[in-house]
């Protein structure tokens, strides 16, 4: 069974108190995300890492505070979550050279990573049977990623102790939607045993 890991928005602006759109307690899941990514690399499992890469005046900033502007400190992924062989896929039509990459960083400007022009092509190319999803935040970008992946009809597992939320009740609703649509939950310890 071919598995792909999906590491959602593990970027400094979200993960740390100094970040522009800090998700409270999110720094506590960084070791789990790092462990999952390292496990994937050691097991030959590709990691798709979605990352916000906003322009200075992105329409999203009418809803959310300024965050993850391309090229800023906060837009960077947490160092511990980076893998050595990685390719960055920009948020525009471009050639797709992901052969041999351990980590495929998909830049996006929208909460829905499936709105990024290249994600569909990457997913198609990887052709996984199972997706393991984790990162921030549960009720927004993790939910959008899980929804889109569930629509492909493949197995989706959300890593219960490698996600963080802005609002507990919204998170519960998101998890309810994901499991209601056939998604599963599993802790890091179980994922890294498979
Ligand atoms: Zn954003």
mmCIF file of C-alpha atoms and ligand atoms in Angstrom:
data_model
loop_
_atom_site.group_PDB
_atom_site.id
_atom_site.type_symbol
_atom_site.label_atom_id
_atom_site.label_comp_id
_atom_site.label_asym_id
_atom_site.label_seq_id
_atom_site.Cartn_x
_atom_site.Cartn_y
_atom_site.Cartn_z
ATOM 1 C CA UNK A 1 0.000 0.000 0.000
ATOM 2 C CA UNK A 2 1.536 3.291 -1.053
ATOM 3 C CA UNK A 3 1.414 5.961 1.632
ATOM 4 C CA UNK A 4 2.019 9.698 1.405
ATOM 5 C CA UNK A 5 2.336 11.941 4.462
ATOM 6 C CA UNK A 6 0.761 15.386 4.344
ATOM 7 C CA UNK A 7 2.336 17.925 6.692
ATOM 8 C CA UNK A 8 0.040 20.952 6.806
ATOM 9 C CA UNK A 9 1.374 24.496 7.354
ATOM 10 C CA UNK A 10 4.029 23.698 9.987
ATOM 11 C CA UNK A 11 5.396 27.235 9.649
ATOM 12 C CA UNK A 12 6.925 29.560 12.233
ATOM 13 C CA UNK A 13 4.098 32.126 12.141
ATOM 14 C CA UNK A 14 1.642 29.451 13.291
ATOM 15 C CA UNK A 15 3.792 27.319 15.576
ATOM 16 C CA UNK A 16 5.575 29.735 17.890
ATOM 17 C CA UNK A 17 4.478 32.550 20.227
ATOM 18 C CA UNK A 18 6.648 35.011 18.244
ATOM 19 C CA UNK A 19 4.692 34.128 15.090
ATOM 20 C CA UNK A 20 2.171 36.442 13.434
ATOM 21 C CA UNK A 21 -0.763 34.033 13.731
ATOM 22 C CA UNK A 22 0.275 31.866 16.660
ATOM 23 C CA UNK A 23 -1.861 28.837 17.357
ATOM 24 C CA UNK A 24 -1.698 28.456 21.154
ATOM 25 C CA UNK A 25 0.299 25.399 22.275
ATOM 26 C CA UNK A 26 1.216 24.520 18.679
ATOM 27 C CA UNK A 27 4.934 24.412 19.504
ATOM 28 C CA UNK A 28 4.177 21.273 21.491
ATOM 29 C CA UNK A 29 3.414 19.268 18.335
ATOM 30 C CA UNK A 30 6.624 20.250 16.517
ATOM 31 C CA UNK A 31 8.546 17.192 17.806
ATOM 32 C CA UNK A 32 5.698 14.939 16.638
ATOM 33 C CA UNK A 33 5.696 16.523 13.168
ATOM 34 C CA UNK A 34 9.485 16.209 13.011
ATOM 35 C CA UNK A 35 9.260 12.547 14.041
ATOM 36 C CA UNK A 36 6.626 11.804 11.390
ATOM 37 C CA UNK A 37 8.648 13.517 8.646
ATOM 38 C CA UNK A 38 11.857 11.712 9.637
ATOM 39 C CA UNK A 39 10.014 8.404 9.822
ATOM 40 C CA UNK A 40 8.628 9.036 6.337
ATOM 41 C CA UNK A 41 12.073 9.828 4.929
ATOM 42 C CA UNK A 42 13.546 6.707 6.519
ATOM 43 C CA UNK A 43 10.701 4.595 5.125
ATOM 44 C CA UNK A 44 10.746 6.010 1.591
ATOM 45 C CA UNK A 45 7.366 7.690 2.113
ATOM 46 C CA UNK A 46 7.055 11.052 0.318
ATOM 47 C CA UNK A 47 6.015 14.006 2.498
ATOM 48 C CA UNK A 48 3.841 16.686 0.931
ATOM 49 C CA UNK A 49 4.326 19.838 3.021
ATOM 50 C CA UNK A 50 1.746 22.522 2.356
ATOM 51 C CA UNK A 51 2.900 26.061 3.154
ATOM 52 C CA UNK A 52 1.211 29.431 3.111
ATOM 53 C CA UNK A 53 3.151 31.835 0.884
ATOM 54 C CA UNK A 54 1.171 35.049 0.855
ATOM 55 C CA UNK A 55 1.801 38.273 -1.030
ATOM 56 C CA UNK A 56 1.967 41.532 0.936
ATOM 57 C CA UNK A 57 -1.666 42.430 0.275
ATOM 58 C CA UNK A 58 -3.253 39.038 -0.017
ATOM 59 C CA UNK A 59 -7.082 39.069 0.066
ATOM 60 C CA UNK A 60 -6.845 36.578 2.964
ATOM 61 C CA UNK A 61 -5.570 39.420 5.179
ATOM 62 C CA UNK A 62 -9.055 40.927 5.189
ATOM 63 C CA UNK A 63 -10.065 37.934 7.297
ATOM 64 C CA UNK A 64 -6.849 36.960 9.090
ATOM 65 C CA UNK A 65 -3.953 39.005 10.457
ATOM 66 C CA UNK A 66 -0.971 39.409 8.175
ATOM 67 C CA UNK A 67 0.971 36.108 8.227
ATOM 68 C CA UNK A 68 3.302 33.884 6.215
ATOM 69 C CA UNK A 69 4.279 36.522 3.668
ATOM 70 C CA UNK A 70 6.649 34.904 1.189
ATOM 71 C CA UNK A 71 10.274 35.486 2.138
ATOM 72 C CA UNK A 72 9.626 36.487 5.774
ATOM 73 C CA UNK A 73 10.883 34.695 8.906
ATOM 74 C CA UNK A 74 7.399 33.535 9.827
ATOM 75 C CA UNK A 75 6.762 31.971 6.451
ATOM 76 C CA UNK A 76 9.587 29.473 6.961
ATOM 77 C CA UNK A 77 8.824 25.914 7.964
ATOM 78 C CA UNK A 78 10.057 24.905 11.398
ATOM 79 C CA UNK A 79 13.630 23.669 10.928
ATOM 80 C CA UNK A 80 12.976 20.309 12.605
ATOM 81 C CA UNK A 81 10.270 19.515 10.038
ATOM 82 C CA UNK A 82 12.541 19.971 7.015
ATOM 83 C CA UNK A 83 13.919 17.030 5.085
ATOM 84 C CA UNK A 84 17.115 17.096 3.135
ATOM 85 C CA UNK A 85 15.877 16.246 -0.347
ATOM 86 C CA UNK A 86 13.093 18.716 -0.864
ATOM 87 C CA UNK A 87 11.587 20.562 -3.768
ATOM 88 C CA UNK A 88 9.465 23.695 -3.542
ATOM 89 C CA UNK A 89 6.495 23.897 -5.872
ATOM 90 C CA UNK A 90 5.421 27.544 -6.289
ATOM 91 C CA UNK A 91 1.810 28.687 -6.347
ATOM 92 C CA UNK A 92 1.638 29.005 -10.144
ATOM 93 C CA UNK A 93 1.698 26.707 -13.140
ATOM 94 C CA UNK A 94 5.186 25.221 -13.382
ATOM 95 C CA UNK A 95 6.982 22.067 -14.435
ATOM 96 C CA UNK A 96 6.742 19.337 -11.830
ATOM 97 C CA UNK A 97 10.024 17.682 -10.972
ATOM 98 C CA UNK A 98 9.404 15.673 -7.823
ATOM 99 C CA UNK A 99 11.304 12.517 -8.720
ATOM 100 C CA UNK A 100 13.355 11.339 -5.740
ATOM 101 C CA UNK A 101 12.163 14.144 -3.432
ATOM 102 C CA UNK A 102 11.615 13.237 0.218
ATOM 103 C CA UNK A 103 9.635 16.422 0.794
ATOM 104 C CA UNK A 104 7.466 18.254 -1.699
ATOM 105 C CA UNK A 105 6.719 21.743 -0.398
ATOM 106 C CA UNK A 106 3.551 23.084 -1.999
ATOM 107 C CA UNK A 107 3.140 26.842 -1.694
ATOM 108 C CA UNK A 108 -0.412 28.145 -1.449
ATOM 109 C CA UNK A 109 -2.256 31.415 -0.968
ATOM 110 C CA UNK A 110 -5.561 29.994 0.155
ATOM 111 C CA UNK A 111 -6.740 28.018 3.187
ATOM 112 C CA UNK A 112 -7.702 25.261 0.747
ATOM 113 C CA UNK A 113 -4.518 23.653 -0.541
ATOM 114 C CA UNK A 114 -6.561 22.108 -3.343
ATOM 115 C CA UNK A 115 -6.922 25.645 -4.732
ATOM 116 C CA UNK A 116 -3.151 25.643 -5.374
ATOM 117 C CA UNK A 117 -2.589 25.021 -9.086
ATOM 118 C CA UNK A 118 -0.160 22.138 -8.607
ATOM 119 C CA UNK A 119 -1.500 20.050 -5.736
ATOM 120 C CA UNK A 120 -3.844 18.019 -7.923
ATOM 121 C CA UNK A 121 -0.985 17.145 -10.275
ATOM 122 C CA UNK A 122 1.313 16.177 -7.388
ATOM 123 C CA UNK A 123 -1.379 13.955 -5.857
ATOM 124 C CA UNK A 124 -2.014 12.346 -9.218
ATOM 125 C CA UNK A 125 1.674 11.705 -9.762
ATOM 126 C CA UNK A 126 2.226 10.223 -6.287
ATOM 127 C CA UNK A 127 -0.867 8.036 -6.692
ATOM 128 C CA UNK A 128 -1.025 6.956 -3.042
ATOM 129 C CA UNK A 129 -3.519 4.542 -1.518
ATOM 130 C CA UNK A 130 -3.315 6.185 1.864
ATOM 131 C CA UNK A 131 -2.700 9.700 3.177
ATOM 132 C CA UNK A 132 -1.530 10.498 6.695
ATOM 133 C CA UNK A 133 -2.393 14.098 7.572
ATOM 134 C CA UNK A 134 -1.121 16.328 10.397
ATOM 135 C CA UNK A 135 -0.216 19.942 11.218
ATOM 136 C CA UNK A 136 -2.168 23.142 11.836
ATOM 137 C CA UNK A 137 -4.895 24.065 12.267
ATOM 138 C CA UNK A 138 -7.308 21.211 12.626
ATOM 139 C CA UNK A 139 -10.509 23.053 11.751
ATOM 140 C CA UNK A 140 -9.150 25.029 8.787
ATOM 141 C CA UNK A 141 -6.206 23.906 6.659
ATOM 142 C CA UNK A 142 -6.031 20.348 8.022
ATOM 143 C CA UNK A 143 -9.770 19.999 7.396
ATOM 144 C CA UNK A 144 -9.497 21.343 3.821
ATOM 145 C CA UNK A 145 -6.620 18.981 3.078
ATOM 146 C CA UNK A 146 -8.458 15.987 4.571
ATOM 147 C CA UNK A 147 -11.673 16.858 2.708
ATOM 148 C CA UNK A 148 -9.919 17.066 -0.634
ATOM 149 C CA UNK A 149 -7.989 13.861 -0.031
ATOM 150 C CA UNK A 150 -11.127 11.996 1.053
ATOM 151 C CA UNK A 151 -12.713 13.091 -2.238
ATOM 152 C CA UNK A 152 -10.027 11.109 -4.075
ATOM 153 C CA UNK A 153 -11.540 7.985 -2.518
ATOM 154 C CA UNK A 154 -8.291 6.933 -0.857
ATOM 155 C CA UNK A 155 -7.698 6.190 2.816
ATOM 156 C CA UNK A 156 -7.115 9.223 5.031
ATOM 157 C CA UNK A 157 -5.702 9.056 8.545
ATOM 158 C CA UNK A 158 -5.411 12.175 10.705
ATOM 159 C CA UNK A 159 -2.676 11.983 13.346
ATOM 160 C CA UNK A 160 -4.521 12.788 16.559
ATOM 161 C CA UNK A 161 -1.497 14.001 18.541
ATOM 162 C CA UNK A 162 0.182 15.945 15.734
ATOM 163 C CA UNK A 163 -2.569 18.518 15.086
ATOM 164 C CA UNK A 164 -3.502 21.688 16.950
ATOM 165 C CA UNK A 165 -6.569 23.841 17.002
ATOM 166 C CA UNK A 166 -7.550 27.472 17.424
ATOM 167 C CA UNK A 167 -10.907 26.578 18.967
ATOM 168 C CA UNK A 168 -11.697 23.258 20.626
ATOM 169 C CA UNK A 169 -15.345 23.136 19.537
ATOM 170 C CA UNK A 170 -14.483 23.848 15.876
ATOM 171 C CA UNK A 171 -11.834 21.162 16.039
ATOM 172 C CA UNK A 172 -14.354 18.622 17.343
ATOM 173 C CA UNK A 173 -16.697 19.528 14.492
ATOM 174 C CA UNK A 174 -13.880 19.145 11.947
ATOM 175 C CA UNK A 175 -12.839 15.756 13.306
ATOM 176 C CA UNK A 176 -16.510 14.730 13.256
ATOM 177 C CA UNK A 177 -16.754 15.700 9.581
ATOM 178 C CA UNK A 178 -13.546 13.859 8.672
ATOM 179 C CA UNK A 179 -14.489 10.627 10.460
ATOM 180 C CA UNK A 180 -18.062 10.941 9.169
ATOM 181 C CA UNK A 181 -16.649 10.960 5.622
ATOM 182 C CA UNK A 182 -14.610 7.811 6.258
ATOM 183 C CA UNK A 183 -11.383 9.314 7.605
ATOM 184 C CA UNK A 184 -9.623 7.697 10.536
ATOM 185 C CA UNK A 185 -7.642 8.897 13.536
ATOM 186 C CA UNK A 186 -4.404 7.407 14.870
ATOM 187 C CA UNK A 187 -1.641 8.611 17.210
ATOM 188 C CA UNK A 188 1.987 9.127 16.116
ATOM 189 C CA UNK A 189 3.058 5.973 17.980
ATOM 190 C CA UNK A 190 0.775 3.870 15.814
ATOM 191 C CA UNK A 191 1.663 5.588 12.534
ATOM 192 C CA UNK A 192 5.395 5.173 13.106
ATOM 193 C CA UNK A 193 4.984 1.440 13.709
ATOM 194 C CA UNK A 194 3.366 0.666 10.382
HETATM 195 ZN ZN1 LIG B 1 -2.844 32.053 5.191
#
